[in-house]
Short mmCIF file of C-alpha atoms and ligand atoms in Angstrom, two decimals:
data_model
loop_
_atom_site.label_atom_id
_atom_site.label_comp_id
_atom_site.label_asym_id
_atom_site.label_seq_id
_atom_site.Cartn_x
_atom_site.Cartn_y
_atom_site.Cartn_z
CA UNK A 6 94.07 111.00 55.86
CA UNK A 7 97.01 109.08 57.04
CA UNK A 8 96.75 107.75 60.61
CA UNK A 9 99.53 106.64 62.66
CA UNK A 10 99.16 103.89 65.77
CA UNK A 11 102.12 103.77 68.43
CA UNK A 12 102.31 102.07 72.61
CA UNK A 13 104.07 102.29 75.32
CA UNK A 14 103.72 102.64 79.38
CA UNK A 15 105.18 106.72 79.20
CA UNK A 16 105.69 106.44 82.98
CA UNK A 17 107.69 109.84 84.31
CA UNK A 18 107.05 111.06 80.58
CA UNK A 19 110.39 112.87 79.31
CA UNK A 20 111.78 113.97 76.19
CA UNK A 21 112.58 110.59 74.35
CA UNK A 22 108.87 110.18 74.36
CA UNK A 23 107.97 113.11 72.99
CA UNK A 24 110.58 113.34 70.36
CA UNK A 25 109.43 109.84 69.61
CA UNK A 26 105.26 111.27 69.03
CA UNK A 27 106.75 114.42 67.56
CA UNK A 28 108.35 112.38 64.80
CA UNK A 29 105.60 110.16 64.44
CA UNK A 30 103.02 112.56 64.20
CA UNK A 31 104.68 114.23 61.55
CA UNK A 32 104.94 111.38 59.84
CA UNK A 33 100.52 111.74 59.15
CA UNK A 34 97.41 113.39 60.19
CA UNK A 35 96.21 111.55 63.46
CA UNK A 36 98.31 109.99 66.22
CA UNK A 37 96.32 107.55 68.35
CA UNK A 38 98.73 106.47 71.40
CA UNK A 39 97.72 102.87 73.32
CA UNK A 40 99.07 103.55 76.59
CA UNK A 41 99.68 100.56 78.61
CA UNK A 42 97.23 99.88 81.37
CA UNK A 43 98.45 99.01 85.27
CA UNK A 44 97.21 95.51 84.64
CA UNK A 45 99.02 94.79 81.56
CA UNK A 46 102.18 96.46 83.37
CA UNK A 47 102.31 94.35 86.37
CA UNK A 48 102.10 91.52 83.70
CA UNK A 49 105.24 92.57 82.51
CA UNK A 50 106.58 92.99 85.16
CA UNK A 51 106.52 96.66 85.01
CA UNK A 52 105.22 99.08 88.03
CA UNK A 53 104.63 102.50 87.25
CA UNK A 54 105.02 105.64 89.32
CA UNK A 55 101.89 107.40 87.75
CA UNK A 56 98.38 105.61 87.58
CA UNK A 57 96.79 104.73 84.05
CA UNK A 58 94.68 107.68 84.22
CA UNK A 59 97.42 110.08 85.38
CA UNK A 60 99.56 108.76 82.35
CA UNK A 61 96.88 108.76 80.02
CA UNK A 62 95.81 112.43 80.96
CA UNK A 63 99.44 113.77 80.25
CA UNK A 64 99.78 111.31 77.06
CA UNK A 65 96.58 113.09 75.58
CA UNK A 66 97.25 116.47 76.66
CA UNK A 67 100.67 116.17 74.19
CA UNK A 68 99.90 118.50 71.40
CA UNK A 69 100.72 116.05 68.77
CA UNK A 70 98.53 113.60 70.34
CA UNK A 71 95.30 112.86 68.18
CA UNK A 72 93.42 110.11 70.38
CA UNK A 73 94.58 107.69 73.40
CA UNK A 74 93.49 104.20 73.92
CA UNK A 75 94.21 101.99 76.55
CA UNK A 76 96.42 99.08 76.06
CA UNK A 77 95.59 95.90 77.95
CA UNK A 78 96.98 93.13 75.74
CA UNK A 79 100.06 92.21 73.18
CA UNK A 80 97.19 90.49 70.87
CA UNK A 81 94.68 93.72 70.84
CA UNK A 82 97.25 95.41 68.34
CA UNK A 83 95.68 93.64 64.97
CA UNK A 84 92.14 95.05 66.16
CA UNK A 85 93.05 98.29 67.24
CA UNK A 86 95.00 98.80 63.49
CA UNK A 87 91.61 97.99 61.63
CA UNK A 88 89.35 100.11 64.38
CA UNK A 89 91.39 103.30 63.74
CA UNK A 90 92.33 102.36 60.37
CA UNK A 91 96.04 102.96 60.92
CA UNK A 92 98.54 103.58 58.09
CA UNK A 93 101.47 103.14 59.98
CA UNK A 94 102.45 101.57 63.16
CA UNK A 95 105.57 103.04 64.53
CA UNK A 96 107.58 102.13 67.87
CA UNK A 97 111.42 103.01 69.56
CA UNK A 98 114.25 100.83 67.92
CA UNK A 99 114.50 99.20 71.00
CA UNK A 100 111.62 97.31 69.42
CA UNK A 101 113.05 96.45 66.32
CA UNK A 102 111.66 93.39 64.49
CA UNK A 103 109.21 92.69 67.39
CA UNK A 104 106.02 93.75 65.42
CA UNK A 105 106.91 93.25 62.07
CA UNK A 106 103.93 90.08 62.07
CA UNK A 107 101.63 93.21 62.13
CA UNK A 108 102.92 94.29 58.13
CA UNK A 109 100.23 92.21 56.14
CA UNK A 110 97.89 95.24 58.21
CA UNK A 111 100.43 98.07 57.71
CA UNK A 112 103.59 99.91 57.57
CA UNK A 113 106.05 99.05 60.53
CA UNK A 114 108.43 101.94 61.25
CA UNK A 115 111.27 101.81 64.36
CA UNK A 116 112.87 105.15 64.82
CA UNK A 117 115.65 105.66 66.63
CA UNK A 118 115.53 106.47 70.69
CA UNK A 119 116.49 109.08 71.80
CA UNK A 120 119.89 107.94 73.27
CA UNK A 121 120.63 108.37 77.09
CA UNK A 122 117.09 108.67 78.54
CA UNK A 123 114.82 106.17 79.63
CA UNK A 124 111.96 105.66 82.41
CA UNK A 125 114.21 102.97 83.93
CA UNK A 126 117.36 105.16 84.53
CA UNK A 127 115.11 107.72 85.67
CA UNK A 128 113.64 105.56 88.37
CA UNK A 129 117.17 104.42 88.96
CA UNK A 130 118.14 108.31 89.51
CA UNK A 131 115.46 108.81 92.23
CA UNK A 132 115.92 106.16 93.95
CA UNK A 133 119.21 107.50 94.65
CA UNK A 134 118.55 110.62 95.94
CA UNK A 135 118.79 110.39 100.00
CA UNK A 136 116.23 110.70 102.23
CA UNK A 137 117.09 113.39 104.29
CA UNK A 138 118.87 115.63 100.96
CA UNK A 139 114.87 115.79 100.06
CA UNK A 140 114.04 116.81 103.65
CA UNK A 141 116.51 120.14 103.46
CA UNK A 142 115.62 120.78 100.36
CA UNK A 143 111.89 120.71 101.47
CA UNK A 144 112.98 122.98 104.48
CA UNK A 145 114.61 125.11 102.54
CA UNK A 146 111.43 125.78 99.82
CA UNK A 147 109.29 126.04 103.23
CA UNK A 148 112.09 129.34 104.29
CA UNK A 149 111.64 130.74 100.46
CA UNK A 150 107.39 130.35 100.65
CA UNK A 151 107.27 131.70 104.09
CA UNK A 152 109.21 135.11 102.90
CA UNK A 153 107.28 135.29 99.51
CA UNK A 154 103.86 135.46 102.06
CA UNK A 155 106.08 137.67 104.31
CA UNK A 156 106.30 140.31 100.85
CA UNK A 157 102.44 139.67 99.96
N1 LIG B 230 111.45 105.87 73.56
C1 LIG B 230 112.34 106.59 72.73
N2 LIG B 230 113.48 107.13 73.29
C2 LIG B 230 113.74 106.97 74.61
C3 LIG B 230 112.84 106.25 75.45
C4 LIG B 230 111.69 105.71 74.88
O1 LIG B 230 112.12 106.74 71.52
N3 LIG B 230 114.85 107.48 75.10
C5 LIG B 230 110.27 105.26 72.95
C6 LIG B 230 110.22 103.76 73.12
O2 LIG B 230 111.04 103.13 72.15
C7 LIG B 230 108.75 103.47 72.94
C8 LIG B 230 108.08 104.74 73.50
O3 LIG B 230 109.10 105.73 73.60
O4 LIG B 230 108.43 103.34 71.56
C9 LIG B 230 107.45 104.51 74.85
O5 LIG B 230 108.47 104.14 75.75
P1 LIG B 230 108.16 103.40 77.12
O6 LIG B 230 107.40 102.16 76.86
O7 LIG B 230 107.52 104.32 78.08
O8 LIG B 230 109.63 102.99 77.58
P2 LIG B 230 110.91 103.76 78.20
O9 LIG B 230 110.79 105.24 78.35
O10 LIG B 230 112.08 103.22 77.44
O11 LIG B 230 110.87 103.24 79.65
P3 LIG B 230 111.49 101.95 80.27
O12 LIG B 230 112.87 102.36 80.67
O13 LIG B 230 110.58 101.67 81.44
O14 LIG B 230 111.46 100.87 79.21
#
């Protein structure tokens, strides 16, 4: 049985991630996914959209997903690789290099990201979006509902 052991935050989850736990599931029997925890987030600096449950919940409803821990710490990494009794330890490219003190405890792997998507651009997107655009197109959902009752 070859286990696999990969983190990351997977905030507004899109299609880089799951090409990313596509490959690396594929890559072995059992994917366990650390997904970073609101606490170790705002210690990066990071704030997420979605709660740690909420992104847990989707994370582990991901077919290829075997089993999802929380991740609260850089250091837990070493610990969680003998608990699960990982294989391999894969991560994005964007990564490269950054774990390779973890290869005494196993194979490091850094595929390649999927290029033009990210979380941050994403965010970035949304934030653009006006206002008062997202108030018509509210009222105009509202007209649609109200004739689809109307044909009930
Ligand atoms: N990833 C990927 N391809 C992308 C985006 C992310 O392969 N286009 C990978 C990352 O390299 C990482 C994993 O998905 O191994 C989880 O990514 P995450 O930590 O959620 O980061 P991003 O989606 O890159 O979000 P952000 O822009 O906030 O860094």
């Amino acid at each position: 049985m070859r286990i696999i052991i990969t983190y990351g935050t997977f905030d507004l989850i899109h299609i880089g991630h799951l090409n990313l736990l596509e490959r690396l599931a594929n890559m072995g029997d059992k994917l366990v996914v650390g997904v970073s925890t609101d606490d170790f987030n705002l210690s990066k600096g990071k704030q997420c959209l979605y709660s740690f449950e909420e992104r847990a919940r989707i994370v582990g409803a991901l077919q290829c997903v075997d089993i999802v821990i929380p991740e609260s710490s850089w250091e837990q990494k070493e610990q969680d690789i003998q608990t699960y009794h990982a294989d391999i330890f894969g991560m994005g490219d964007d990564w490269v290099g950054k774990f390779d003190h973890l290869a005494p405890a196993c194979k490091i792997v850094y595929l390649p990201r999927t290029p033009t998507i990210s979380t941050t651009e994403l965010k970035r997107s949304l934030a653009k979006i006006d206002p008062v655009a997202i108030q018509k197109i509210k009222k105009g959902l509202d007209g649609v509902l109200d004739i689809v009752k109307a044909l009930e």
